[in-house]
Coordinates of C-alpha atoms in Angstrom, one line a residue:
M1 CA -25.3 -46.1 1.2
N2 CA -28.3 -45.2 -0.8
L3 CA -28.2 -43.2 -4.1
K4 CA -29.0 -39.9 -2.4
D5 CA -26.0 -40.3 0.0
K6 CA -23.8 -41.4 -2.9
I7 CA -24.6 -38.3 -4.9
G8 CA -24.2 -36.0 -1.9
Q9 CA -20.7 -37.4 -1.2
R10 CA -19.6 -36.4 -4.7
L11 CA -20.6 -32.7 -4.2
M12 CA -18.7 -29.9 -2.6
V13 CA -21.2 -27.1 -2.0
T14 CA -21.3 -23.6 -0.7
F15 CA -23.6 -21.3 1.2
Y16 CA -23.6 -17.6 1.9
G17 CA -22.8 -15.9 5.2
P18 CA -20.8 -16.5 8.4
E19 CA -23.4 -18.6 10.3
L20 CA -24.8 -22.1 10.2
T21 CA -28.4 -20.9 10.0
P22 CA -31.4 -23.2 10.0
A23 CA -31.7 -22.8 6.2
V24 CA -28.0 -23.7 5.7
A25 CA -28.4 -26.7 8.1
E26 CA -31.5 -27.9 6.2
F27 CA -29.7 -27.6 2.9
L28 CA -26.6 -29.5 4.0
T29 CA -28.6 -32.3 5.6
T30 CA -31.1 -32.8 2.8
T31 CA -28.4 -32.7 0.1
R32 CA -26.2 -35.1 2.1
A33 CA -23.3 -33.0 0.9
G34 CA -19.8 -34.5 1.2
G35 CA -18.1 -31.1 1.7
V36 CA -18.2 -27.4 1.8
I37 CA -15.9 -24.7 0.5
L38 CA -15.7 -21.4 2.5
F39 CA -15.1 -18.0 0.9
G40 CA -14.4 -14.5 2.3
H41 CA -18.1 -13.9 2.9
N42 CA -18.2 -16.9 5.3
I43 CA -15.3 -15.6 7.4
E44 CA -15.4 -12.6 9.8
S45 CA -12.8 -13.6 12.4
L46 CA -10.6 -16.5 13.4
G47 CA -12.9 -17.4 16.3
Q48 CA -16.0 -17.1 14.2
V49 CA -14.8 -19.4 11.5
A50 CA -13.4 -21.9 13.9
Q51 CA -16.8 -22.1 15.6
L52 CA -18.5 -22.3 12.2
N53 CA -16.4 -25.3 11.2
R54 CA -17.0 -27.0 14.5
A55 CA -20.8 -26.5 14.0
L56 CA -20.6 -27.9 10.5
Q57 CA -18.9 -31.1 11.6
D58 CA -21.3 -31.5 14.5
L59 CA -24.2 -31.1 12.1
A60 CA -22.8 -33.9 9.9
A61 CA -22.2 -36.2 12.9
R62 CA -25.7 -35.6 14.3
N63 CA -27.3 -36.5 11.0
G64 CA -25.4 -39.7 10.3
L65 CA -23.2 -38.2 7.6
P66 CA -19.5 -38.9 7.1
P67 CA -17.2 -36.0 8.3
L68 CA -17.3 -33.1 6.0
L69 CA -14.5 -31.9 3.8
I70 CA -14.1 -28.3 4.7
G71 CA -12.0 -26.6 2.0
I72 CA -10.6 -23.1 1.3
D73 CA -8.5 -21.3 -1.3
E74 CA -5.6 -20.2 1.0
E75 CA -2.8 -19.8 -1.5
G76 CA -1.1 -16.8 0.0
G77 CA -0.4 -13.5 -1.7
R78 CA -3.5 -12.0 -3.4
V79 CA -5.6 -15.1 -2.9
S80 CA -6.3 -15.4 0.8
R81 CA -9.6 -15.7 2.7
M82 CA -8.1 -14.8 6.1
P83 CA -9.9 -12.2 8.2
A84 CA -8.4 -9.1 9.7
D85 CA -7.2 -10.9 12.8
G86 CA -5.5 -13.5 10.7
Q87 CA -3.4 -11.2 8.5
K88 CA 0.0 -12.0 10.0
W89 CA -0.3 -15.7 8.9
I90 CA -1.0 -14.9 5.2
A91 CA 1.9 -16.3 3.3
P92 CA 3.5 -14.3 0.5
S93 CA 2.5 -15.4 -3.0
Q94 CA 3.9 -18.6 -4.5
M95 CA 6.1 -16.5 -6.8
A96 CA 7.4 -14.6 -3.8
Q97 CA 8.2 -17.9 -2.2
S98 CA 10.2 -19.0 -5.2
A99 CA 12.0 -15.7 -5.1
A100 CA 12.9 -16.3 -1.5
G101 CA 14.8 -19.5 -2.5
S102 CA 14.7 -23.1 -1.6
G103 CA 13.0 -23.9 1.7
A104 CA 10.5 -21.0 1.5
P105 CA 7.7 -22.9 -0.1
G106 CA 7.9 -25.6 2.6
M107 CA 8.1 -23.0 5.4
C108 CA 5.0 -21.1 4.1
A109 CA 3.1 -24.3 3.5
G110 CA 3.8 -25.4 7.0
V111 CA 2.4 -22.2 8.5
T112 CA -0.6 -22.3 6.2
A113 CA -1.4 -25.9 7.1
R114 CA -1.1 -25.4 10.8
Q115 CA -3.2 -22.3 10.8
L116 CA -5.9 -23.9 8.7
R117 CA -6.0 -26.9 10.9
R118 CA -6.3 -24.7 14.0
L119 CA -9.4 -23.2 12.4
G120 CA -11.0 -26.6 11.5
F121 CA -10.2 -26.8 7.8
N122 CA -8.9 -30.1 6.4
L123 CA -8.4 -29.2 2.7
D124 CA -6.6 -26.4 1.0
F125 CA -6.9 -25.9 -2.7
A126 CA -3.2 -25.3 -3.1
P127 CA -0.5 -25.4 -4.2
I128 CA -0.7 -24.1 -7.8
A129 CA 1.3 -26.2 -10.2
D130 CA 0.7 -23.9 -13.2
V131 CA 3.9 -22.7 -15.0
N132 CA 3.3 -19.0 -15.6
N133 CA 5.1 -18.8 -19.0
N134 CA 2.7 -16.2 -20.4
P135 CA 3.3 -12.7 -19.0
A136 CA -0.2 -11.7 -20.2
N137 CA -1.9 -14.3 -18.0
P138 CA -4.6 -12.4 -16.1
V139 CA -5.5 -15.0 -13.5
I140 CA -2.4 -17.0 -12.5
A141 CA 0.7 -14.7 -12.6
T142 CA 2.2 -14.5 -9.1
R143 CA -0.1 -17.3 -8.0
S144 CA 2.4 -19.5 -9.8
F145 CA 5.9 -20.4 -8.5
G146 CA 7.4 -19.2 -11.7
S147 CA 8.0 -19.7 -15.4
D148 CA 10.5 -22.6 -15.3
P149 CA 8.9 -26.1 -15.1
K150 CA 11.9 -27.4 -13.0
L151 CA 11.7 -24.6 -10.5
V152 CA 7.9 -25.0 -10.2
S153 CA 8.2 -28.8 -9.8
Q154 CA 10.7 -28.4 -7.0
A155 CA 8.5 -25.8 -5.1
V156 CA 5.3 -27.9 -5.6
T157 CA 7.1 -30.9 -4.3
E158 CA 8.3 -29.1 -1.2
A159 CA 4.9 -27.6 -0.5
I160 CA 3.0 -30.8 -0.9
Q161 CA 5.4 -32.8 1.3
T162 CA 5.0 -30.2 4.0
Y163 CA 1.2 -30.1 3.8
I164 CA 1.0 -33.9 4.1
A165 CA 3.4 -33.9 7.0
E166 CA 1.2 -31.3 8.8
G167 CA -1.9 -33.4 8.3
L168 CA -3.7 -31.0 6.0
A169 CA -4.8 -32.2 2.5
P170 CA -3.3 -30.3 -0.4
C171 CA -5.1 -30.1 -3.7
V172 CA -2.8 -29.3 -6.6
K173 CA -4.2 -27.2 -9.4
H174 CA -5.1 -26.5 -12.3
F175 CA -4.7 -29.7 -14.3
P176 CA -3.4 -29.9 -17.0
G177 CA -2.0 -26.4 -16.7
H178 CA -3.4 -22.8 -16.6
G179 CA -0.1 -20.9 -17.0
D180 CA -0.2 -20.3 -20.7
T181 CA -3.6 -18.5 -20.9
S182 CA -4.5 -14.9 -21.7
V183 CA -8.2 -15.2 -20.6
D184 CA -9.4 -15.4 -17.0
S185 CA -11.5 -18.6 -16.8
H186 CA -13.8 -16.8 -14.3
L187 CA -14.9 -14.5 -17.2
G188 CA -14.5 -16.7 -20.3
L189 CA -13.1 -19.9 -21.8
P190 CA -9.4 -19.9 -22.3
I191 CA -8.4 -21.7 -25.6
V192 CA -4.8 -22.9 -25.8
H193 CA -3.4 -24.0 -29.1
R194 CA -0.6 -26.2 -27.9
S195 CA 0.5 -29.7 -28.8
M196 CA 0.6 -32.7 -26.5
A197 CA 4.4 -32.6 -26.8
R198 CA 4.5 -29.1 -25.5
L199 CA 2.1 -30.0 -22.7
E200 CA 4.4 -32.9 -21.7
A201 CA 7.5 -30.7 -21.8
I202 CA 6.2 -27.8 -19.7
E203 CA 2.7 -27.9 -18.2
L204 CA 2.6 -31.5 -17.0
A205 CA 6.0 -31.6 -15.4
P206 CA 5.0 -30.1 -12.1
F207 CA 1.9 -32.3 -11.9
R208 CA 4.1 -35.4 -12.3
A209 CA 6.3 -34.0 -9.5
A210 CA 3.2 -33.6 -7.4
F211 CA 2.1 -37.1 -8.0
E212 CA 5.6 -38.4 -7.0
A213 CA 5.3 -36.4 -3.8
G214 CA 2.1 -38.2 -3.0
V215 CA -0.4 -35.4 -3.5
P216 CA -3.8 -36.8 -2.5
A217 CA -6.0 -34.5 -4.6
L218 CA -6.1 -32.5 -7.8
M219 CA -8.3 -29.7 -9.3
T220 CA -9.2 -29.4 -12.9
A221 CA -8.7 -26.5 -15.3
H222 CA -11.5 -24.9 -17.4
I223 CA -9.4 -24.8 -20.5
L224 CA -9.9 -26.0 -24.1
Y225 CA -7.0 -27.6 -25.9
P226 CA -8.3 -28.0 -29.5
E227 CA -5.2 -29.7 -30.8
I228 CA -5.4 -32.3 -28.0
E229 CA -9.0 -32.8 -26.8
P230 CA -11.0 -35.0 -29.3
E231 CA -14.5 -34.0 -28.1
D232 CA -14.1 -30.2 -28.0
R233 CA -14.6 -30.1 -24.3
P234 CA -12.8 -28.1 -21.6
A235 CA -10.4 -30.2 -19.5
T236 CA -12.9 -30.2 -16.6
L237 CA -15.4 -32.0 -18.8
S238 CA -12.9 -34.1 -20.8
R239 CA -12.7 -37.9 -20.6
Y240 CA -9.4 -37.7 -22.4
F241 CA -7.8 -35.4 -19.8
L242 CA -9.4 -36.9 -16.7
Q243 CA -9.4 -40.6 -17.6
T244 CA -7.0 -41.4 -20.5
L245 CA -4.2 -38.9 -19.6
L246 CA -4.6 -38.4 -15.8
R247 CA -5.6 -41.9 -14.6
Q248 CA -4.3 -44.3 -17.3
Q249 CA -1.2 -42.6 -18.6
M250 CA 0.0 -40.6 -15.6
G251 CA -1.3 -43.0 -13.0
F252 CA -2.9 -40.5 -10.6
E253 CA -4.9 -42.4 -7.9
G254 CA -6.1 -39.5 -5.7
V255 CA -9.3 -37.5 -5.6
V256 CA -10.2 -35.3 -8.5
F257 CA -12.1 -32.1 -7.8
S258 CA -13.7 -30.0 -10.6
D259 CA -13.0 -26.3 -10.4
A260 CA -16.2 -24.2 -9.7
L261 CA -18.7 -24.9 -12.4
V262 CA -20.3 -21.4 -12.1
M263 CA -17.3 -19.9 -13.7
E264 CA -18.0 -18.4 -17.1
A265 CA -15.5 -20.7 -18.9
I266 CA -18.1 -23.5 -18.2
A267 CA -21.3 -21.6 -17.6
S268 CA -21.2 -19.8 -20.9
R269 CA -21.4 -23.1 -22.7
Y270 CA -23.3 -25.4 -20.4
S271 CA -25.9 -25.2 -17.7
V272 CA -24.4 -25.8 -14.3
P273 CA -26.4 -29.0 -13.7
E274 CA -25.3 -30.4 -17.1
A275 CA -21.7 -29.4 -16.4
C276 CA -22.0 -31.2 -13.0
F277 CA -23.1 -34.4 -14.7
L278 CA -20.5 -34.1 -17.5
T279 CA -17.5 -33.5 -15.2
I280 CA -18.4 -36.6 -13.1
E281 CA -19.0 -38.6 -16.2
A282 CA -15.6 -37.5 -17.5
G283 CA -13.9 -38.7 -14.4
A284 CA -14.1 -36.1 -11.6
D285 CA -14.7 -37.6 -8.2
V286 CA -16.1 -34.4 -6.7
A287 CA -18.0 -31.7 -8.5
M288 CA -18.2 -28.1 -7.2
P289 CA -21.3 -26.6 -8.7
L290 CA -21.5 -23.7 -6.2
G291 CA -24.1 -21.0 -6.9
S292 CA -27.5 -20.8 -5.2
F293 CA -29.1 -23.5 -3.1
G294 CA -31.6 -24.0 -6.0
M295 CA -28.9 -24.3 -8.5
Q296 CA -27.0 -26.9 -6.4
R297 CA -30.2 -28.9 -5.9
Q298 CA -30.7 -28.9 -9.6
C299 CA -27.3 -30.6 -9.9
I300 CA -28.4 -33.3 -7.6
E301 CA -31.5 -33.8 -9.7
R302 CA -29.5 -34.1 -12.8
L303 CA -27.1 -36.6 -11.3
T304 CA -30.1 -38.6 -10.0
E305 CA -31.5 -38.8 -13.5
Q306 CA -28.2 -40.0 -15.0
A307 CA -27.1 -42.2 -12.1
E308 CA -26.9 -45.4 -14.2
R309 CA -24.4 -43.7 -16.6
L310 CA -22.0 -42.9 -13.8
E311 CA -19.3 -44.9 -12.0
W312 CA -19.8 -45.0 -8.2
D313 CA -17.7 -47.6 -6.4
A314 CA -14.2 -46.4 -7.2
P315 CA -14.8 -42.7 -6.7
L316 CA -16.7 -43.2 -3.5
A317 CA -13.9 -45.4 -2.2
R318 CA -11.3 -42.7 -3.0
I319 CA -13.4 -40.1 -1.2
A320 CA -13.9 -42.3 1.8
A321 CA -10.2 -43.0 2.1
F322 CA -9.4 -39.3 1.7
K323 CA -11.7 -38.4 4.5
A324 CA -10.4 -41.1 6.8
R325 CA -6.9 -39.7 6.3
Y326 CA -7.6 -35.9 6.6
C327 CA -10.9 -35.4 8.4
Q328 CA -9.1 -35.1 11.8
P329 CA -9.9 -33.0 14.8
P330 CA -8.6 -29.4 14.7
L331 CA -5.2 -28.5 16.2
E332 CA -5.4 -26.9 19.6
A333 CA -4.7 -23.2 19.9
D334 CA -1.1 -22.5 20.9
S335 CA -0.1 -18.9 21.1
Q336 CA 3.6 -19.6 21.3
A337 CA 3.5 -21.8 18.1
E338 CA 1.3 -19.2 16.4
N339 CA 3.7 -16.4 17.2
A340 CA 6.5 -18.5 15.8
D341 CA 4.6 -19.1 12.6
A342 CA 4.1 -15.4 12.2
E343 CA 7.8 -15.0 12.4
I344 CA 8.3 -17.7 9.8
I345 CA 6.1 -15.7 7.4
T346 CA 8.0 -12.5 8.1
S347 CA 11.4 -14.2 7.4
A348 CA 10.3 -15.9 4.2
T349 CA 8.7 -12.7 2.9
Q350 CA 11.8 -10.6 3.6
R351 CA 13.9 -13.1 1.6
S352 CA 11.5 -12.6 -1.3
I353 CA 11.9 -8.9 -1.9
T354 CA 13.8 -8.6 -5.2
V355 CA 15.9 -5.7 -6.5
V356 CA 16.2 -5.8 -10.3
G357 CA 19.4 -4.0 -11.4
A358 CA 21.7 -1.9 -9.2
T359 CA 21.3 -1.9 -5.5
A360 CA 23.3 1.2 -4.7
A361 CA 20.2 3.3 -4.1
L362 CA 19.4 1.4 -0.9
P363 CA 18.7 2.2 1.8
L364 CA 16.6 5.3 1.2
E365 CA 17.5 8.3 3.3
A366 CA 15.6 11.2 4.7
E367 CA 14.1 13.4 2.0
V368 CA 12.9 17.0 1.8
L369 CA 9.9 16.2 -0.3
P370 CA 9.3 12.5 -0.9
V371 CA 6.3 11.6 -3.1
V372 CA 4.6 8.2 -3.4
I373 CA 2.2 7.5 -6.3
D374 CA 0.4 4.3 -5.5
F375 CA -1.7 2.7 -8.3
E376 CA -4.3 0.9 -6.1
L377 CA -6.0 -2.1 -7.5
P378 CA -8.7 -3.7 -5.3
I379 CA -8.8 -7.0 -7.3
A380 CA -7.3 -8.2 -10.5
S381 CA -9.5 -11.3 -10.8
I382 CA -12.7 -12.6 -9.2
V383 CA -10.7 -15.3 -7.5
E384 CA -9.3 -12.6 -5.2
E385 CA -12.8 -11.6 -4.0
E386 CA -13.8 -8.1 -3.1
R387 CA -11.4 -6.2 -0.9
Q388 CA -10.4 -2.6 -0.2
P389 CA -6.8 -1.5 -1.0
G390 CA -5.0 -1.4 2.3
K391 CA -3.5 1.7 3.8
L392 CA -0.7 -0.1 5.4
L393 CA 1.9 1.1 2.9
A394 CA 0.9 4.7 3.4
E395 CA 1.1 4.3 7.2
L396 CA 4.5 2.7 7.2
L397 CA 6.1 5.1 4.8
T398 CA 4.6 8.1 6.6
A399 CA 6.2 6.9 9.8
R400 CA 9.6 7.0 8.0
W401 CA 8.9 10.2 6.0
P402 CA 6.6 12.5 8.1
N403 CA 6.6 15.0 5.2
L404 CA 5.5 12.4 2.7
H405 CA 3.1 13.4 -0.1
Y406 CA 1.1 10.3 -0.8
L407 CA -1.2 10.0 -3.9
A408 CA -3.5 7.0 -4.2
V409 CA -4.5 6.6 -7.8
P410 CA -7.0 4.1 -9.3
A411 CA -4.8 1.6 -11.2
A412 CA -7.2 1.0 -14.0
S413 CA -8.3 4.6 -14.6
P414 CA -5.8 7.1 -13.4
Q415 CA -6.5 9.8 -16.0
E416 CA -8.3 12.2 -13.7
Q417 CA -5.3 12.4 -11.4
T418 CA -2.7 12.6 -14.2
E419 CA -1.9 16.3 -13.8
A420 CA -1.7 16.1 -10.0
C421 CA 0.7 13.2 -10.3
L422 CA 3.0 14.9 -12.8
Q423 CA 3.1 18.1 -10.8
A424 CA 4.0 16.1 -7.6
A425 CA 6.6 14.1 -9.4
T426 CA 8.3 17.2 -10.8
R427 CA 8.6 18.7 -7.3
A428 CA 9.6 15.5 -5.6
S429 CA 13.1 15.1 -4.1
R430 CA 12.5 11.3 -4.3
L431 CA 9.6 9.6 -6.1
L432 CA 8.3 6.1 -5.4
I433 CA 5.8 4.6 -7.9
V434 CA 3.9 1.5 -6.8
T435 CA 2.5 -0.3 -9.9
R436 CA -0.1 -3.0 -10.0
N437 CA -0.5 -4.9 -13.3
A438 CA 0.6 -1.9 -15.4
T439 CA 1.5 -4.2 -18.3
R440 CA -2.2 -5.1 -18.6
L441 CA -3.6 -1.6 -17.9
P442 CA -2.6 0.8 -20.7
E443 CA -3.6 4.0 -18.9
Q444 CA -1.4 3.1 -15.9
A445 CA 1.5 2.2 -18.2
H446 CA 1.1 5.5 -20.0
L447 CA 1.2 7.5 -16.8
L448 CA 4.1 5.5 -15.5
K449 CA 6.1 6.4 -18.6
A450 CA 5.3 10.1 -18.3
L451 CA 6.3 10.1 -14.6
L452 CA 9.6 8.5 -15.4
E453 CA 10.3 11.2 -18.0
V454 CA 9.9 14.1 -15.5
Q455 CA 11.6 12.5 -12.5
P456 CA 14.8 10.6 -12.9
K457 CA 15.1 9.9 -9.1
T458 CA 12.4 7.3 -9.2
V459 CA 12.0 4.0 -7.4
V460 CA 9.5 1.7 -9.1
I461 CA 7.9 -1.0 -7.1
A462 CA 6.0 -3.8 -8.9
A463 CA 3.5 -4.7 -6.1
R464 CA 1.7 -7.3 -8.2
D465 CA 3.3 -8.8 -11.3
P466 CA 7.1 -8.3 -11.7
Y467 CA 6.5 -7.9 -15.5
D468 CA 5.7 -4.2 -14.7
L469 CA 9.4 -3.6 -14.3
T470 CA 9.9 -4.0 -18.0
L471 CA 8.1 -0.6 -18.3
A472 CA 10.6 1.1 -16.0
Q473 CA 14.1 0.3 -17.2
N474 CA 15.2 3.9 -16.8
A475 CA 14.2 4.1 -13.2
A476 CA 16.8 4.7 -10.5
L477 CA 15.8 1.5 -8.7
R478 CA 13.3 -1.3 -9.4
L479 CA 11.9 -3.8 -6.9
A480 CA 9.4 -6.6 -7.0
T481 CA 7.2 -7.8 -4.1
Y482 CA 5.1 -10.4 -6.1
G483 CA 2.0 -9.3 -4.3
D484 CA 0.7 -7.0 -1.7
P485 CA -0.4 -8.9 1.4
P486 CA 0.5 -7.3 4.7
A487 CA 3.7 -9.3 5.1
S488 CA 5.0 -8.2 1.6
I489 CA 4.2 -4.6 2.3
R490 CA 6.1 -4.7 5.6
A491 CA 9.0 -6.5 4.1
L492 CA 9.1 -3.9 1.2
V493 CA 9.4 -1.0 3.7
G494 CA 12.0 -2.8 5.7
A495 CA 14.1 -3.3 2.5
L496 CA 13.7 0.3 1.4
F497 CA 15.0 1.6 4.7
G498 CA 17.8 -0.8 5.4
E499 CA 16.4 -3.2 7.9
F500 CA 17.8 -6.1 5.8
R501 CA 19.5 -6.5 2.4
P502 CA 17.0 -7.7 -0.2
S503 CA 18.2 -11.0 -1.7
G504 CA 15.2 -12.3 -3.8
Q505 CA 15.8 -13.8 -7.2
L506 CA 13.4 -13.4 -10.1
P507 CA 11.5 -16.7 -10.8
V508 CA 10.4 -15.5 -14.2
M509 CA 12.1 -14.0 -17.3
L510 CA 11.5 -10.3 -17.9
A511 CA 11.5 -9.2 -21.5
E512 CA 14.2 -6.5 -21.1
D513 CA 15.4 -4.6 -24.2

């Protein structure tokens, strides 16, 4: 293997669009890339992405390249890349899985693994091992299994064991822990002032559990720990975290992936080519520069210039072994198995719906004038990608309440509809308020408080973070869904109207007065 091939195998790249165009093919073959990661803009339908992944592997084979790692962020909940015809296989969020109880993380991981393998993926950047112990965390939140390291460790173990059994590579993230941040690393560099003792007690526990479960891959976190890191570098670029702690002290022997190097946590301090070199120098096996073709080619140039300073044999051996194990042919389509998997997602999601406080108000009955105020939030973080708020909740509730008055309100800026909301709430015989991240959006929180003052017969549904329920302690009924993928919305409506008794348990502590 020449130097160009060696460098290519240590990069996971990206391209725009749903087709393997001549330009994309030329980029992949000339860079000798070891893998690609697909995002929402690469995926239009199940059939299209399956064909794209076949074409990518055929391209590698025709050009004498090892099989490609084809990865995706398919976490469930609000981070899913599935197209419209794949919605019924989107798992509820990891926090919802915890709420559903033991067994649910494995059930959901199994469905996700099988569905991704049917589509030709061999790597999922999941599960998340971050302990979400900071309610103000803007990027992890319900992507985490919860706030208790023991609970998170158990769920991570269950998910990883299932992924491995199904033949899809899991990649645990974000090492050494992204749960105690208040900055989205897509937008800036989180700085966490914690000691090593604190990290050992909380953040590292689920990663140790993941290693014991045999997880074959890990993704780094773009986080600065000033009290721990001796070189003032984010963990992704830190020899201390990736070599001293991860390899030497914790004994991890799998493949280490950097998180995307175009994220502002890194790109605000370093050029992407320099960060690409620094993460590999620090101990990452595979760097993910992403960005434009030109940017990614610059990363190759930088690695070529610094090749003598980098270790090659051990990282390339880890990557080759990883590919030999997980770069397997796709699963064959099986409509019966796929329908069964959709039922598994439905069952797990129904178990996740959580009532906080009294349950006497369920099921809801027919109403003279029911009103729903839905604080719609297209995305809370860049990791979710662009999407339009679904109308599924409105459709399902209107089918139950034909006389429903439904108000969709921008979650981040509801001021223009404040008066209309208050008037509707005053007249309502039953008011449902659907919040999305109200604890982090002051205007939404203010309107929620005003609505609760004028209408005591209110059901508050936290459709994203359960922490919103701390703002609604005087509501008649409070429920948490831990996310709003289609399965969670359907389960919510089923719970509201008595199709099943909600049994979910909060996986986080709420700061109740």
